[in-house]
Amino acid sequence: ALALVLAWALTNYWVFMDAAGLALVVLGVGVALPGGAMYTVVLATVFLVYDIAWVFLSTFVFGRSVMVSVAVDLVDRGGENAAGTPCDPAAWHAASFARCWPTLPILVLLPRLVWPRNGVTLLGLGDLLVPGLHLAYARRFDAFHA
């Protein structure tokens, strides 16, 4: 874990940040013990409403998506990528793909491999953690009743 964090701190490469974020999700699923299926279903429903509100509905209230703005604002705006091009967090195009990423592992960045090829897709860690909790409960239930 220390080697991963050091590699990420020294290079600021997105793969190391994604690995650290995924490690946090695995830790969260391993530590949390959901009480039952109803708990995980309610939790997933609450997070779905929360995501919809802050990603899509906040645009009508604040003029832009709050959750996307937070993710974009955590980008190191003063940096440059390997080619010397300044970071452009609004565009997140292939030229700035090397070093211009959030400074905290709060999301997973997945490069777009198909149309449109430039840019990345953002996936929040909560979007991985909540289904992971449900799968952890389902595994425990299956192991107990097998």
GROMACS .gro file of C-alpha atoms in nm:
model
  146
    1ALA     CA    1   0.000   0.000   0.000
    2LEU     CA    2   0.283   0.237   0.083
    3ALA     CA    3   0.449   0.170  -0.253
    4LEU     CA    4   0.121   0.247  -0.432
    5VAL     CA    5   0.076   0.576  -0.247
    6LEU     CA    6   0.437   0.676  -0.307
    7ALA     CA    7   0.413   0.592  -0.677
    8TRP     CA    8   0.096   0.802  -0.702
    9ALA     CA    9   0.246   1.093  -0.505
   10LEU     CA   10   0.564   1.099  -0.713
   11THR     CA   11   0.411   1.051  -1.058
   12ASN     CA   12   0.050   1.172  -1.017
   13TYR     CA   13  -0.039   0.905  -1.273
   14TRP     CA   14  -0.411   0.827  -1.294
   15VAL     CA   15  -0.365   0.448  -1.278
   16PHE     CA   16  -0.214   0.471  -0.929
   17MET     CA   17  -0.497   0.698  -0.814
   18ASP     CA   18  -0.755   0.452  -0.949
   19ALA     CA   19  -0.578   0.164  -0.772
   20ALA     CA   20  -0.577   0.357  -0.442
   21GLY     CA   21  -0.947   0.439  -0.482
   22LEU     CA   22  -1.037   0.079  -0.561
   23ALA     CA   23  -0.836  -0.034  -0.259
   24LEU     CA   24  -1.044   0.202  -0.044
   25VAL     CA   25  -1.363   0.050  -0.186
   26VAL     CA   26  -1.242  -0.305  -0.115
   27LEU     CA   27  -1.150  -0.199   0.239
   28GLY     CA   28  -1.491  -0.041   0.289
   29VAL     CA   29  -1.674  -0.351   0.168
   30GLY     CA   30  -1.455  -0.573   0.384
   31VAL     CA   31  -1.497  -0.367   0.701
   32ALA     CA   32  -1.870  -0.291   0.676
   33LEU     CA   33  -2.102  -0.571   0.771
   34PRO     CA   34  -2.449  -0.496   0.633
   35GLY     CA   35  -2.726  -0.611   0.867
   36GLY     CA   36  -2.949  -0.758   0.602
   37ALA     CA   37  -3.085  -0.739   0.250
   38MET     CA   38  -3.329  -0.464   0.342
   39TYR     CA   39  -3.042  -0.253   0.476
   40THR     CA   40  -2.849  -0.279   0.150
   41VAL     CA   41  -3.159  -0.211  -0.064
   42VAL     CA   42  -3.248   0.100   0.139
   43LEU     CA   43  -2.888   0.218   0.128
   44ALA     CA   44  -2.875   0.171  -0.249
   45THR     CA   45  -3.205   0.358  -0.291
   46VAL     CA   46  -3.088   0.649  -0.076
   47PHE     CA   47  -2.760   0.673  -0.268
   48LEU     CA   48  -2.947   0.661  -0.600
   49VAL     CA   49  -3.165   0.956  -0.497
   50TYR     CA   50  -2.855   1.135  -0.361
   51ASP     CA   51  -2.665   1.084  -0.689
   52ILE     CA   52  -2.955   1.198  -0.903
   53ALA     CA   53  -3.003   1.508  -0.689
   54TRP     CA   54  -2.639   1.620  -0.684
   55VAL     CA   55  -2.541   1.517  -1.037
   56PHE     CA   56  -2.849   1.605  -1.239
   57LEU     CA   57  -3.099   1.814  -1.037
   58SER     CA   58  -2.838   2.047  -0.887
   59THR     CA   59  -2.790   2.188  -1.237
   60PHE     CA   60  -3.133   2.351  -1.217
   61VAL     CA   61  -3.060   2.511  -0.878
   62PHE     CA   62  -2.691   2.607  -0.906
   63GLY     CA   63  -2.645   2.630  -1.282
   64ARG     CA   64  -2.401   2.339  -1.297
   65SER     CA   65  -2.364   1.991  -1.153
   66VAL     CA   66  -2.233   2.014  -0.797
   67MET     CA   67  -2.080   1.666  -0.791
   68VAL     CA   68  -1.900   1.708  -1.124
   69SER     CA   69  -1.781   2.055  -1.016
   70VAL     CA   70  -1.632   1.914  -0.697
   71ALA     CA   71  -1.450   1.641  -0.890
   72VAL     CA   72  -1.321   1.890  -1.148
   73ASP     CA   73  -1.218   2.148  -0.884
   74LEU     CA   74  -0.993   1.893  -0.715
   75VAL     CA   75  -0.774   1.886  -1.024
   76ASP     CA   76  -0.424   2.023  -0.986
   77ARG     CA   77  -0.482   2.334  -1.198
   78GLY     CA   78  -0.123   2.450  -1.180
   79GLY     CA   79   0.031   2.138  -1.329
   80GLU     CA   80   0.132   2.046  -1.677
   81ASN     CA   81   0.117   1.714  -1.851
   82ALA     CA   82   0.420   1.528  -1.986
   83ALA     CA   83   0.403   1.720  -2.316
   84GLY     CA   84   0.416   2.055  -2.132
   85THR     CA   85   0.054   2.138  -2.211
   86PRO     CA   86  -0.120   2.314  -1.921
   87CYS     CA   87  -0.392   2.116  -1.744
   88ASP     CA   88  -0.740   2.184  -1.877
   89PRO     CA   89  -0.984   2.026  -1.630
   90ALA     CA   90  -1.287   2.137  -1.830
   91ALA     CA   91  -1.180   1.957  -2.147
   92TRP     CA   92  -0.988   1.661  -2.003
   93HIS     CA   93  -0.868   1.574  -2.350
   94ALA     CA   94  -0.605   1.323  -2.449
   95ALA     CA   95  -0.325   1.582  -2.449
   96SER     CA   96  -0.374   1.650  -2.077
   97PHE     CA   97  -0.444   1.286  -1.990
   98ALA     CA   98  -0.103   1.216  -1.836
   99ARG     CA   99  -0.093   1.432  -1.522
  100CYS     CA  100  -0.411   1.639  -1.480
  101TRP     CA  101  -0.625   1.449  -1.233
  102PRO     CA  102  -0.791   1.497  -0.896
  103THR     CA  103  -0.557   1.521  -0.601
  104LEU     CA  104  -0.763   1.278  -0.390
  105PRO     CA  105  -0.887   0.927  -0.476
  106ILE     CA  106  -1.257   1.015  -0.476
  107LEU     CA  107  -1.338   0.869  -0.815
  108VAL     CA  108  -1.218   0.623  -1.074
  109LEU     CA  109  -1.110   0.762  -1.410
  110LEU     CA  110  -1.167   0.532  -1.703
  111PRO     CA  111  -1.028   0.636  -2.043
  112ARG     CA  112  -1.281   0.625  -2.324
  113LEU     CA  113  -1.176   0.352  -2.564
  114VAL     CA  114  -1.463   0.405  -2.808
  115TRP     CA  115  -1.643   0.710  -2.941
  116PRO     CA  116  -1.569   0.979  -2.840
  117ARG     CA  117  -1.208   0.872  -2.797
  118ASN     CA  118  -1.084   1.182  -2.619
  119GLY     CA  119  -1.141   1.219  -2.248
  120VAL     CA  120  -1.239   0.999  -1.960
  121THR     CA  121  -1.546   0.867  -1.786
  122LEU     CA  122  -1.584   0.946  -1.417
  123LEU     CA  123  -1.714   0.686  -1.172
  124GLY     CA  124  -1.751   0.781  -0.807
  125LEU     CA  125  -1.627   0.543  -0.539
  126GLY     CA  126  -1.972   0.541  -0.380
  127ASP     CA  127  -2.109   0.398  -0.704
  128LEU     CA  128  -1.880   0.100  -0.646
  129LEU     CA  129  -1.911   0.076  -0.268
  130VAL     CA  130  -2.291   0.048  -0.238
  131PRO     CA  131  -2.335  -0.241  -0.485
  132GLY     CA  132  -2.026  -0.399  -0.328
  133LEU     CA  133  -2.199  -0.397   0.012
  134HIS     CA  134  -2.500  -0.571  -0.138
  135LEU     CA  135  -2.278  -0.833  -0.300
  136ALA     CA  136  -2.092  -0.884   0.030
  137TYR     CA  137  -2.422  -0.945   0.207
  138ALA     CA  138  -2.538  -1.182  -0.067
  139ARG     CA  139  -2.211  -1.378  -0.037
  140ARG     CA  140  -2.243  -1.401   0.342
  141PHE     CA  141  -2.605  -1.511   0.313
  142ASP     CA  142  -2.516  -1.773   0.053
  143ALA     CA  143  -2.225  -1.907   0.261
  144PHE     CA  144  -2.444  -1.926   0.574
  145HIS     CA  145  -2.735  -2.104   0.403
  146ALA     CA  146  -2.531  -2.335   0.179
   0.00000   0.00000   0.00000
